């Protein structure tokens, strides 16, 4: 066994053996949003630390002669949505969600994944094809008979929320823009950041990227957009670790040199940034220096803006937004362990009455709620949140994660935007009123 | 990096009480906890002083306050005020509590067929508090297939005179079991799942009918009926009213093994009160270190993905629990350590840890271990001088209480949490710098 293999095994065991800390108190069950709504999932303790004792650290579960099942005893682990709330709530420090993700991957290892699960994992491939044929693909995804066929054949629920593909990718738009501007010297890490746009901003929601670029520029940062691929989270969630590792390595190869020069890597998708910060190492067992260097350099955009504010460097010249704004904190954001930076930023906007909905999960959990058999579970998980948002009567809501936004928007009919879009709107209100900037630039200029 | 006036570490009864009280007084409050514990494990009542010698909680407080080093020595006078203060907060979350410091301590039957002393219970358990009338029966109503509540075993045990310490008890204890819709074929049925079904009005109507018929089939009439504590979570108040109206005997819930449904209701009500008061809660955070400038804590740093998360703060409430909650950690060499601030721990010598029966009526000596404070709940050193001027210690981390044997854990947690917040509000505000106030 090589040293690298030893280290890799040890890390996997760190998750796996944390089951030894379980005191069987079932606190994890009390916070599990899936077990809250369905009998199909017996809860994090049963499929996690309880079942763990029957599993081994090997790639294949051990077969016992005469026993018709593998010793990894519980296939219902596939009903775990991976929201991670169990790990947060555990008073004993058991890595329950991580354990469940690994056992799902092991359960699926060596088998050909379902076409549907594989396809949902390939967000970048789907995005590329979808954008290429965007008028047709958008028509198809909005076409009820086609969606019914998709449900029957590949198992993507006909009502599952899908965003519209953009006309072009952010990458190609950006390249064009750069060509038009000509090659300017790339500013150093004090004046520029590297943007990890993820699949949503690249293929579906360029307006989120535009908002990020504009807000960063306003605060003194140019944006660098290197070639990148999907962060790999959809593959991890669908138990396809090998392909997820390939994506991770591609991204690390591109991002590590920037990180080493001191550039910060900013993402607008809180699940992508969490994958880069934590899951490359914890879930995919990538322990090259690159993984650590890149993780340490990666920031969620609201986390980054709040840090600027803490240093007194954020332009706080926000105009007045006189509105109620229901806010949902995505599960993946909570796994960052950084609090709710968007709520802190909203507090800087005059008149804005942002309210944390304090709900566990919207139910989509990445690609989970899109699947035929899991769609009703996802909708039931999110139902109390949808009711609260509808009851608020607010014209729009905010959420940091794209799939959650699509889910909330679909379920409530309430337009749901990234927090930075709200902030940008507040800046624009100030601009329209002829406001002056407050913050570092103003201070330097006066 | 947010800033706060008060950071509270721990989200049990003590931590959340301190947080609500501080937020109410206008402080910006940030709660960090490594997970859920005390509330989710406990029976959901407010045990103030359930010692055998005491007639009422007030009497119990007086007796405990007389013990050298007991937290009630300096908290005892505030228990009544803290209790009356928390009531409306819990009521706003749908939890009415019955009983006060002058309610006689009563032996209340438990779901393992024992009894415990209680005086202040949530409405769902309160019917157990009245004395038993002559000839009054107690029906124990279980749910078929539910393995955490065995009516026959409970009834057999509660039929023994000595379980009631020879005093007032029901004339008869009769078990009955009822099949509830959709549950009979289930494996791994737990209290939480049943409680969630009770939240559904249609399901609970059918279920309560079935329970009423089963109880009516038991010989005798009237009396009381003990049910497993599964009567709804979000809709508990409505479920309770429906059960009280329909069942032919006065119902009360018996708390079960974790996850404790009454404890979850308590947590939900406290959390909602904190959020209403403008506080923030973060669950799942491990504290890496606390930064301080001499005797003033300035920031709390928790582990985060890839980096750490820092909250600058003007004050700190340490409500991390005792040994079970992880507020104290035992080293292999027999020392107890307080892992957040490294405070000196008052504890019996390691040689005594294993020298007594774990079920000794006097309690385990480690129960009393904890942090010694002054009357303002500031941690103190061996010389009695304060170690950190803007730190308060609350809950079972406090030295000198035997929270299990003396049944005083909730009273101490509630009162110390409340007192900690009040004591801090007397500290001049403005320790935490406003973010963005310093321009480069």
Short mmCIF file of C-alpha atoms in Angstrom, two decimals, chain B:
data_model
loop_
_atom_site.label_atom_id
_atom_site.label_comp_id
_atom_site.label_asym_id
_atom_site.label_seq_id
_atom_site.Cartn_x
_atom_site.Cartn_y
_atom_site.Cartn_z
CA UNK B 1 -17.51 38.18 10.08
CA UNK B 2 -20.47 39.41 12.09
CA UNK B 3 -20.23 41.08 15.44
CA UNK B 4 -22.49 40.70 18.42
CA UNK B 5 -23.03 42.17 21.84
CA UNK B 6 -23.43 38.73 23.34
CA UNK B 7 -22.29 35.36 22.01
CA UNK B 8 -23.87 32.36 23.70
CA UNK B 9 -22.18 28.98 23.34
CA UNK B 10 -24.72 26.21 23.81
CA UNK B 11 -28.36 25.88 22.76
CA UNK B 12 -29.91 24.04 25.67
CA UNK B 13 -32.28 25.58 28.21
CA UNK B 14 -29.57 27.73 29.83
CA UNK B 15 -28.07 29.00 26.58
CA UNK B 16 -31.37 29.78 24.88
CA UNK B 17 -32.75 31.45 28.02
CA UNK B 18 -29.70 33.67 28.27
CA UNK B 19 -29.95 34.44 24.55
CA UNK B 20 -33.65 35.35 24.65
CA UNK B 21 -33.24 37.52 27.73
CA UNK B 22 -30.24 39.33 26.25
CA UNK B 23 -31.93 39.84 22.88
CA UNK B 24 -35.01 41.16 24.62
CA UNK B 25 -32.94 43.79 26.36
CA UNK B 26 -31.77 45.00 22.98
CA UNK B 27 -28.46 43.18 22.64
CA UNK B 28 -27.39 41.67 19.32
CA UNK B 29 -27.17 37.99 20.21
CA UNK B 30 -25.47 35.16 18.36
CA UNK B 31 -25.88 31.56 19.57
CA UNK B 32 -23.32 28.95 18.51
CA UNK B 33 -23.83 25.30 19.42
CA UNK B 34 -22.17 22.09 18.33
CA UNK B 35 -25.51 20.31 18.09
CA UNK B 36 -28.75 19.66 19.88
CA UNK B 37 -28.70 17.95 23.21
CA UNK B 38 -30.20 18.78 26.58
CA UNK B 39 -33.63 19.81 25.36
CA UNK B 40 -33.91 16.91 22.92
CA UNK B 41 -32.95 14.39 25.61
CA UNK B 42 -35.01 15.75 28.50
CA UNK B 43 -38.66 15.23 29.45
CA UNK B 44 -39.70 18.81 28.73
CA UNK B 45 -40.75 19.81 32.25
CA UNK B 46 -39.08 22.40 34.45
CA UNK B 47 -37.55 20.53 37.36
CA UNK B 48 -36.55 23.11 39.95
CA UNK B 49 -35.77 21.10 43.06
CA UNK B 50 -37.26 17.60 43.17
CA UNK B 51 -35.52 16.33 46.30
CA UNK B 52 -37.33 13.79 48.51
CA UNK B 53 -37.19 15.99 51.62
CA UNK B 54 -38.90 18.92 49.92
CA UNK B 55 -42.64 19.55 49.93
CA UNK B 56 -42.61 22.16 47.16
CA UNK B 57 -40.01 23.52 44.73
CA UNK B 58 -39.66 26.60 46.92
CA UNK B 59 -38.91 24.39 49.93
CA UNK B 60 -36.46 22.43 47.78
CA UNK B 61 -34.65 25.58 46.68
CA UNK B 62 -34.32 26.66 50.31
CA UNK B 63 -32.83 23.30 51.30
CA UNK B 64 -30.43 23.17 48.34
CA UNK B 65 -29.37 26.78 48.85
CA UNK B 66 -28.20 25.73 52.30
CA UNK B 67 -25.70 23.26 50.83
CA UNK B 68 -22.20 24.69 50.62
CA UNK B 69 -21.34 25.69 47.05
CA UNK B 70 -24.77 25.02 45.53
CA UNK B 71 -25.71 27.49 42.74
CA UNK B 72 -29.05 28.10 44.47
CA UNK B 73 -27.06 29.76 47.26
CA UNK B 74 -26.87 32.81 44.99
CA UNK B 75 -29.56 32.01 42.38
CA UNK B 76 -32.33 30.78 44.65
CA UNK B 77 -34.05 34.14 45.10
CA UNK B 78 -34.34 34.61 41.32
CA UNK B 79 -35.97 31.30 40.38
CA UNK B 80 -39.54 32.60 40.74
CA UNK B 81 -38.83 35.68 38.63
CA UNK B 82 -37.09 33.66 35.90
CA UNK B 83 -39.95 31.17 35.81
CA UNK B 84 -42.60 33.86 35.47
CA UNK B 85 -40.50 35.57 32.82
CA UNK B 86 -40.18 32.44 30.63
CA UNK B 87 -43.87 31.44 30.82
CA UNK B 88 -45.24 33.88 28.22
CA UNK B 89 -42.38 33.08 25.84
CA UNK B 90 -43.25 29.40 25.96
CA UNK B 91 -46.97 30.09 25.79
CA UNK B 92 -46.38 32.09 22.60
CA UNK B 93 -44.94 28.87 21.16
CA UNK B 94 -48.05 26.91 22.17
CA UNK B 95 -46.61 25.53 25.43
CA UNK B 96 -48.52 26.29 28.61
CA UNK B 97 -46.80 25.21 31.81
CA UNK B 98 -48.79 24.24 34.88
CA UNK B 99 -47.48 24.58 38.45
CA UNK B 100 -45.24 27.03 40.26
CA UNK B 101 -42.81 27.10 43.15
CA UNK B 102 -45.60 26.49 45.67
CA UNK B 103 -47.19 23.54 43.87
CA UNK B 104 -46.71 20.42 46.01
CA UNK B 105 -44.08 18.07 44.60
CA UNK B 106 -45.91 14.98 43.43
CA UNK B 107 -44.70 11.53 42.43
CA UNK B 108 -45.43 11.37 38.72
CA UNK B 109 -45.41 7.95 37.00
CA UNK B 110 -42.85 7.41 34.24
CA UNK B 111 -42.75 5.34 31.06
CA UNK B 112 -40.40 2.78 32.60
CA UNK B 113 -42.88 2.17 35.39
CA UNK B 114 -41.13 4.29 38.00
CA UNK B 115 -41.96 7.64 39.51
CA UNK B 116 -40.23 10.99 39.67
CA UNK B 117 -40.89 14.14 41.68
CA UNK B 118 -42.32 17.02 39.71
CA UNK B 119 -44.32 20.19 40.24
CA UNK B 120 -43.97 22.24 37.05
CA UNK B 121 -44.96 20.43 33.87
CA UNK B 122 -46.21 21.32 30.41
CA UNK B 123 -50.00 21.15 30.07
CA UNK B 124 -49.71 17.81 28.25
CA UNK B 125 -48.19 16.15 31.34
CA UNK B 126 -49.95 18.22 34.00
CA UNK B 127 -52.86 15.87 34.73
CA UNK B 128 -50.32 13.64 36.52
CA UNK B 129 -49.75 16.36 39.13
CA UNK B 130 -52.99 16.06 41.11
CA UNK B 131 -53.20 13.65 44.03
CA UNK B 132 -55.01 10.36 43.36
CA UNK B 133 -58.59 10.25 44.65
CA UNK B 134 -59.87 7.23 46.52
CA UNK B 135 -60.66 4.45 44.05
CA UNK B 136 -59.25 6.39 41.08
CA UNK B 137 -57.90 4.21 38.28
CA UNK B 138 -54.93 4.82 35.98
CA UNK B 139 -55.15 3.38 32.46
CA UNK B 140 -51.85 2.98 30.60
CA UNK B 141 -52.66 3.21 26.91
CA UNK B 142 -49.96 1.95 24.54
CA UNK B 143 -49.81 1.92 20.77
CA UNK B 144 -49.56 -1.44 19.01
CA UNK B 145 -46.13 -1.91 17.42
CA UNK B 146 -44.52 0.98 19.31
CA UNK B 147 -41.52 -0.45 21.11
CA UNK B 148 -40.66 2.50 23.35
CA UNK B 149 -43.77 2.17 25.51
CA UNK B 150 -44.90 -1.16 27.02
CA UNK B 151 -48.24 -0.74 28.81
CA UNK B 152 -48.21 -4.17 30.49
CA UNK B 153 -44.73 -3.68 31.93
CA UNK B 154 -45.48 -0.12 33.03
CA UNK B 155 -48.76 -1.15 34.67
CA UNK B 156 -47.16 -4.13 36.43
CA UNK B 157 -44.45 -1.92 37.87
CA UNK B 158 -46.77 0.91 38.86
CA UNK B 159 -49.03 -1.54 40.65
CA UNK B 160 -46.31 -2.03 43.30
CA UNK B 161 -46.80 0.05 46.41
CA UNK B 162 -43.10 0.75 46.93
CA UNK B 163 -42.81 2.48 43.55
CA UNK B 164 -45.06 5.16 45.09
CA UNK B 165 -42.94 5.22 48.25
CA UNK B 166 -45.89 3.94 50.22
CA UNK B 167 -47.88 7.12 49.61
CA UNK B 168 -50.81 8.29 47.54
CA UNK B 169 -51.32 6.20 44.42
CA UNK B 170 -53.96 5.07 41.96
CA UNK B 171 -56.30 2.31 43.13
CA UNK B 172 -55.63 0.28 40.01
CA UNK B 173 -53.28 0.47 37.05
CA UNK B 174 -54.65 -1.14 33.91
CA UNK B 175 -52.84 -1.61 30.60
CA UNK B 176 -54.49 -1.39 27.21
CA UNK B 177 -53.13 -1.29 23.68
CA UNK B 178 -54.61 0.36 20.64
CA UNK B 179 -53.83 -0.11 16.95
CA UNK B 180 -53.57 3.25 15.21
CA UNK B 181 -54.16 3.64 11.47
CA UNK B 182 -51.21 2.71 9.29
CA UNK B 183 -48.80 1.95 12.14
CA UNK B 184 -49.27 -1.75 12.85
CA UNK B 185 -47.07 -3.00 10.01
CA UNK B 186 -44.25 -0.55 10.71
CA UNK B 187 -40.76 -1.47 11.87
CA UNK B 188 -38.65 1.04 13.73
CA UNK B 189 -41.65 3.10 14.72
CA UNK B 190 -40.52 5.96 16.93
CA UNK B 191 -42.19 8.64 19.01
CA UNK B 192 -41.34 11.40 16.56
CA UNK B 193 -43.07 9.70 13.63
CA UNK B 194 -46.23 9.10 15.63
CA UNK B 195 -46.20 12.68 16.93
CA UNK B 196 -45.97 14.00 13.38
CA UNK B 197 -48.99 11.93 12.40
CA UNK B 198 -50.94 13.49 15.24
CA UNK B 199 -50.21 16.89 13.66
CA UNK B 200 -52.42 15.81 10.75
CA UNK B 201 -56.07 16.65 11.70
CA UNK B 202 -57.62 13.84 9.66
CA UNK B 203 -55.30 11.15 11.00
CA UNK B 204 -55.61 12.30 14.56
CA UNK B 205 -59.42 12.30 14.45
CA UNK B 206 -59.38 8.60 13.55
CA UNK B 207 -56.60 7.83 16.00
CA UNK B 208 -58.29 9.57 18.93
CA UNK B 209 -61.54 7.70 18.16
CA UNK B 210 -59.64 4.40 18.29
CA UNK B 211 -57.98 5.41 21.58
CA UNK B 212 -61.32 6.44 23.09
CA UNK B 213 -62.88 3.08 22.19
CA UNK B 214 -59.92 1.14 23.58
CA UNK B 215 -59.99 3.04 26.88
CA UNK B 216 -63.77 2.65 27.13
CA UNK B 217 -63.31 -1.12 26.87
CA UNK B 218 -61.25 -1.16 30.08
CA UNK B 219 -63.25 -2.04 33.24
CA UNK B 220 -64.16 0.93 35.41
CA UNK B 221 -64.71 4.52 34.48
CA UNK B 222 -63.19 7.96 34.80
CA UNK B 223 -59.75 8.28 36.33
CA UNK B 224 -56.73 9.15 34.28
CA UNK B 225 -55.01 7.73 31.22
CA UNK B 226 -51.26 7.80 30.60
CA UNK B 227 -50.23 8.05 26.95
CA UNK B 228 -46.79 7.98 25.37
CA UNK B 229 -45.61 11.55 24.75
CA UNK B 230 -46.49 11.61 21.06
CA UNK B 231 -49.43 14.02 20.98
CA UNK B 232 -48.25 16.18 18.10
CA UNK B 233 -45.36 18.58 17.66
CA UNK B 234 -46.32 21.68 15.71
CA UNK B 235 -50.01 21.16 16.49
CA UNK B 236 -49.53 19.89 20.04
CA UNK B 237 -51.91 22.40 21.64
CA UNK B 238 -54.73 21.43 19.27
CA UNK B 239 -54.03 17.71 19.68
CA UNK B 240 -54.11 18.04 23.44
CA UNK B 241 -57.49 19.77 23.42
CA UNK B 242 -58.93 17.10 21.09
CA UNK B 243 -57.59 14.29 23.28
CA UNK B 244 -58.88 15.90 26.49
CA UNK B 245 -62.32 16.38 24.98
CA UNK B 246 -62.74 12.90 23.54
CA UNK B 247 -61.04 10.44 25.92
CA UNK B 248 -63.16 9.07 28.77
CA UNK B 249 -60.34 9.67 31.30
CA UNK B 250 -58.08 12.65 31.98
CA UNK B 251 -55.05 12.17 29.71
CA UNK B 252 -51.40 12.93 30.40
CA UNK B 253 -48.26 12.25 28.41
CA UNK B 254 -45.37 10.17 29.68
CA UNK B 255 -41.98 11.32 28.30
CA UNK B 256 -40.01 8.61 26.49
CA UNK B 257 -36.45 7.77 25.52
CA UNK B 258 -34.85 10.24 23.06
CA UNK B 259 -35.74 11.76 20.74
CA UNK B 260 -37.95 13.43 23.33
CA UNK B 261 -41.01 14.94 21.71
CA UNK B 262 -41.84 17.22 24.69
CA UNK B 263 -38.18 18.31 24.67
CA UNK B 264 -38.37 19.13 20.97
CA UNK B 265 -41.47 21.24 21.60
CA UNK B 266 -39.59 23.10 24.31
CA UNK B 267 -36.63 23.70 22.00
CA UNK B 268 -38.91 24.88 19.18
CA UNK B 269 -40.69 27.35 21.47
CA UNK B 270 -37.40 28.72 22.83
CA UNK B 271 -35.84 29.01 19.38
CA UNK B 272 -38.90 30.79 18.02
CA UNK B 273 -38.83 33.21 20.96
CA UNK B 274 -35.17 33.95 20.29
CA UNK B 275 -35.72 34.58 16.60
CA UNK B 276 -38.70 36.83 17.38
CA UNK B 277 -36.42 38.80 19.68
CA UNK B 278 -33.94 39.22 16.82
CA UNK B 279 -31.32 36.67 17.90
CA UNK B 280 -29.30 34.43 15.58
CA UNK B 281 -28.74 30.71 16.04
CA UNK B 282 -26.10 28.54 14.40
CA UNK B 283 -26.19 24.82 15.12
CA UNK B 284 -23.37 22.48 14.14
CA UNK B 285 -20.43 24.72 15.01
CA UNK B 286 -17.37 23.51 16.88
CA UNK B 287 -15.61 26.27 18.80
CA UNK B 288 -11.93 26.47 17.89
CA UNK B 289 -10.87 29.20 20.27
CA UNK B 290 -11.96 32.29 22.13
CA UNK B 291 -9.91 35.44 21.72
CA UNK B 292 -9.47 37.74 24.66
CA UNK B 293 -7.69 40.88 25.64
CA UNK B 294 -6.69 40.36 29.22
CA UNK B 295 -9.84 39.65 31.18
CA UNK B 296 -12.16 40.64 28.34
CA UNK B 297 -13.27 38.15 25.73
CA UNK B 298 -13.28 39.83 22.29
CA UNK B 299 -14.19 37.16 19.75
CA UNK B 300 -15.37 33.57 19.38
CA UNK B 301 -13.89 31.51 16.57
CA UNK B 302 -15.61 28.36 15.27
CA UNK B 303 -14.54 25.81 12.69
CA UNK B 304 -15.94 26.42 9.20
CA UNK B 305 -15.49 24.82 5.81
CA UNK B 306 -11.85 25.49 4.81
CA UNK B 307 -11.48 28.40 7.23
CA UNK B 308 -12.75 29.56 10.57
CA UNK B 309 -15.73 31.74 11.42
CA UNK B 310 -15.22 34.63 13.82
CA UNK B 311 -17.87 36.52 15.72
CA UNK B 312 -16.53 39.59 17.48
CA UNK B 313 -18.35 40.08 20.70
CA UNK B 314 -18.77 42.26 23.74
CA UNK B 315 -19.61 39.37 26.05
CA UNK B 316 -19.80 35.59 26.26
CA UNK B 317 -22.23 33.25 27.96
CA UNK B 318 -20.79 29.77 28.37
CA UNK B 319 -23.69 27.30 28.51
CA UNK B 320 -21.97 24.23 27.15
CA UNK B 321 -23.38 21.71 29.61
CA UNK B 322 -21.79 19.26 31.98
CA UNK B 323 -20.03 16.01 31.17
CA UNK B 324 -22.91 14.62 29.10
CA UNK B 325 -23.19 17.81 27.06
CA UNK B 326 -19.45 18.11 26.41
CA UNK B 327 -18.98 21.26 28.50
CA UNK B 328 -16.51 19.26 30.54
CA UNK B 329 -14.11 16.75 29.04
CA UNK B 330 -12.36 14.02 30.99
CA UNK B 331 -8.70 13.41 30.23
CA UNK B 332 -7.16 9.97 30.53
CA UNK B 333 -5.04 11.13 33.44
CA UNK B 334 -8.13 11.84 35.50
CA UNK B 335 -8.37 15.57 35.05
CA UNK B 336 -11.50 17.35 33.92
CA UNK B 337 -11.00 20.07 31.36
CA UNK B 338 -13.23 22.94 30.28
CA UNK B 339 -12.41 22.97 26.57
CA UNK B 340 -13.58 26.44 25.46
CA UNK B 341 -11.79 28.85 27.81
CA UNK B 342 -9.68 26.39 29.76
CA UNK B 343 -11.35 27.48 32.98
CA UNK B 344 -10.35 25.76 36.21
CA UNK B 345 -12.71 22.86 36.93
CA UNK B 346 -13.87 22.06 40.41
CA UNK B 347 -14.03 18.26 40.57
CA UNK B 348 -13.60 15.38 42.97
CA UNK B 349 -10.22 13.62 42.81
CA UNK B 350 -10.03 11.04 40.04
CA UNK B 351 -9.66 8.24 42.60
CA UNK B 352 -13.26 8.86 43.65
CA UNK B 353 -14.76 8.73 40.19
CA UNK B 354 -15.20 4.99 40.11
CA UNK B 355 -15.42 4.35 43.82
CA UNK B 356 -19.17 4.55 44.22
CA UNK B 357 -22.22 2.80 42.87
CA UNK B 358 -23.38 4.63 39.74
CA UNK B 359 -26.94 4.39 41.12
CA UNK B 360 -26.02 5.54 44.62
CA UNK B 361 -28.99 7.51 45.99
CA UNK B 362 -26.52 10.24 46.90
CA UNK B 363 -25.67 10.66 43.22
CA UNK B 364 -22.38 10.32 41.39
CA UNK B 365 -19.63 12.61 42.68
CA UNK B 366 -18.89 13.86 39.14
CA UNK B 367 -22.34 15.41 38.95
CA UNK B 368 -21.11 18.25 41.16
CA UNK B 369 -18.10 18.94 38.97
CA UNK B 370 -18.09 22.22 37.11
CA UNK B 371 -16.98 25.82 37.01
CA UNK B 372 -16.97 27.91 40.17
CA UNK B 373 -18.32 31.42 39.71
CA UNK B 374 -19.09 34.48 41.77
CA UNK B 375 -22.69 35.55 42.39
CA UNK B 376 -22.70 37.38 39.04
CA UNK B 377 -21.84 34.05 37.34
CA UNK B 378 -18.35 35.23 36.36
CA UNK B 379 -15.86 32.33 36.39
CA UNK B 380 -13.40 32.64 39.24
CA UNK B 381 -9.99 31.27 40.09
CA UNK B 382 -8.94 29.54 43.30
CA UNK B 383 -8.65 32.94 45.02
CA UNK B 384 -12.25 33.78 44.15
CA UNK B 385 -11.25 36.59 41.78
CA UNK B 386 -12.99 36.90 38.40
CA UNK B 387 -11.01 35.43 35.48
CA UNK B 388 -13.02 37.05 32.67
CA UNK B 389 -15.10 40.11 33.41
CA UNK B 390 -17.45 39.78 30.41
CA UNK B 391 -18.01 36.01 30.64
CA UNK B 392 -20.95 34.37 32.41
CA UNK B 393 -21.37 30.65 33.08
CA UNK B 394 -24.87 29.15 32.98
CA UNK B 395 -26.55 25.76 33.26
CA UNK B 396 -25.14 22.40 34.21
CA UNK B 397 -21.59 23.62 33.66
CA UNK B 398 -21.90 25.33 37.05
CA UNK B 399 -20.17 23.59 39.93
CA UNK B 400 -21.97 22.41 43.03
CA UNK B 401 -25.30 21.15 41.72
CA UNK B 402 -26.22 17.51 41.31
CA UNK B 403 -28.62 18.11 38.47
CA UNK B 404 -29.79 14.53 38.18
CA UNK B 405 -30.17 13.54 41.83
CA UNK B 406 -31.45 16.89 43.02
CA UNK B 407 -33.72 17.36 39.97
CA UNK B 408 -32.62 20.98 39.92
CA UNK B 409 -31.03 21.13 36.44
CA UNK B 410 -33.84 23.00 34.70
CA UNK B 411 -34.26 25.51 37.54
CA UNK B 412 -30.54 26.21 37.65
CA UNK B 413 -30.33 26.44 33.84
CA UNK B 414 -33.29 28.76 33.53
CA UNK B 415 -32.32 31.02 36.42
CA UNK B 416 -28.61 31.19 35.60
CA UNK B 417 -29.37 31.89 31.92
CA UNK B 418 -31.75 34.67 32.86
CA UNK B 419 -29.41 36.08 35.50
CA UNK B 420 -26.42 35.92 33.11
CA UNK B 421 -28.25 38.04 30.55
CA UNK B 422 -29.38 40.58 33.15
CA UNK B 423 -25.93 40.78 34.62
CA UNK B 424 -24.42 41.40 31.19
CA UNK B 425 -26.92 44.07 30.28
CA UNK B 426 -25.42 45.99 33.19
CA UNK B 427 -22.02 45.82 31.41
CA UNK B 428 -21.57 49.00 29.35
CA UNK B 429 -22.30 48.26 25.71
CA UNK B 430 -19.89 49.04 22.90
CA UNK B 431 -17.16 46.48 23.48
CA UNK B 432 -17.84 45.10 20.01
CA UNK B 433 -16.76 47.53 17.33
CA UNK B 434 -19.36 48.31 14.69
CA UNK B 435 -18.25 46.61 11.49
CA UNK B 436 -17.11 49.03 8.88
CA UNK B 437 -16.74 51.82 11.37
CA UNK B 438 -12.99 51.99 10.93
CA UNK B 439 -12.11 53.43 7.55
CA UNK B 440 -8.67 52.77 6.15
#
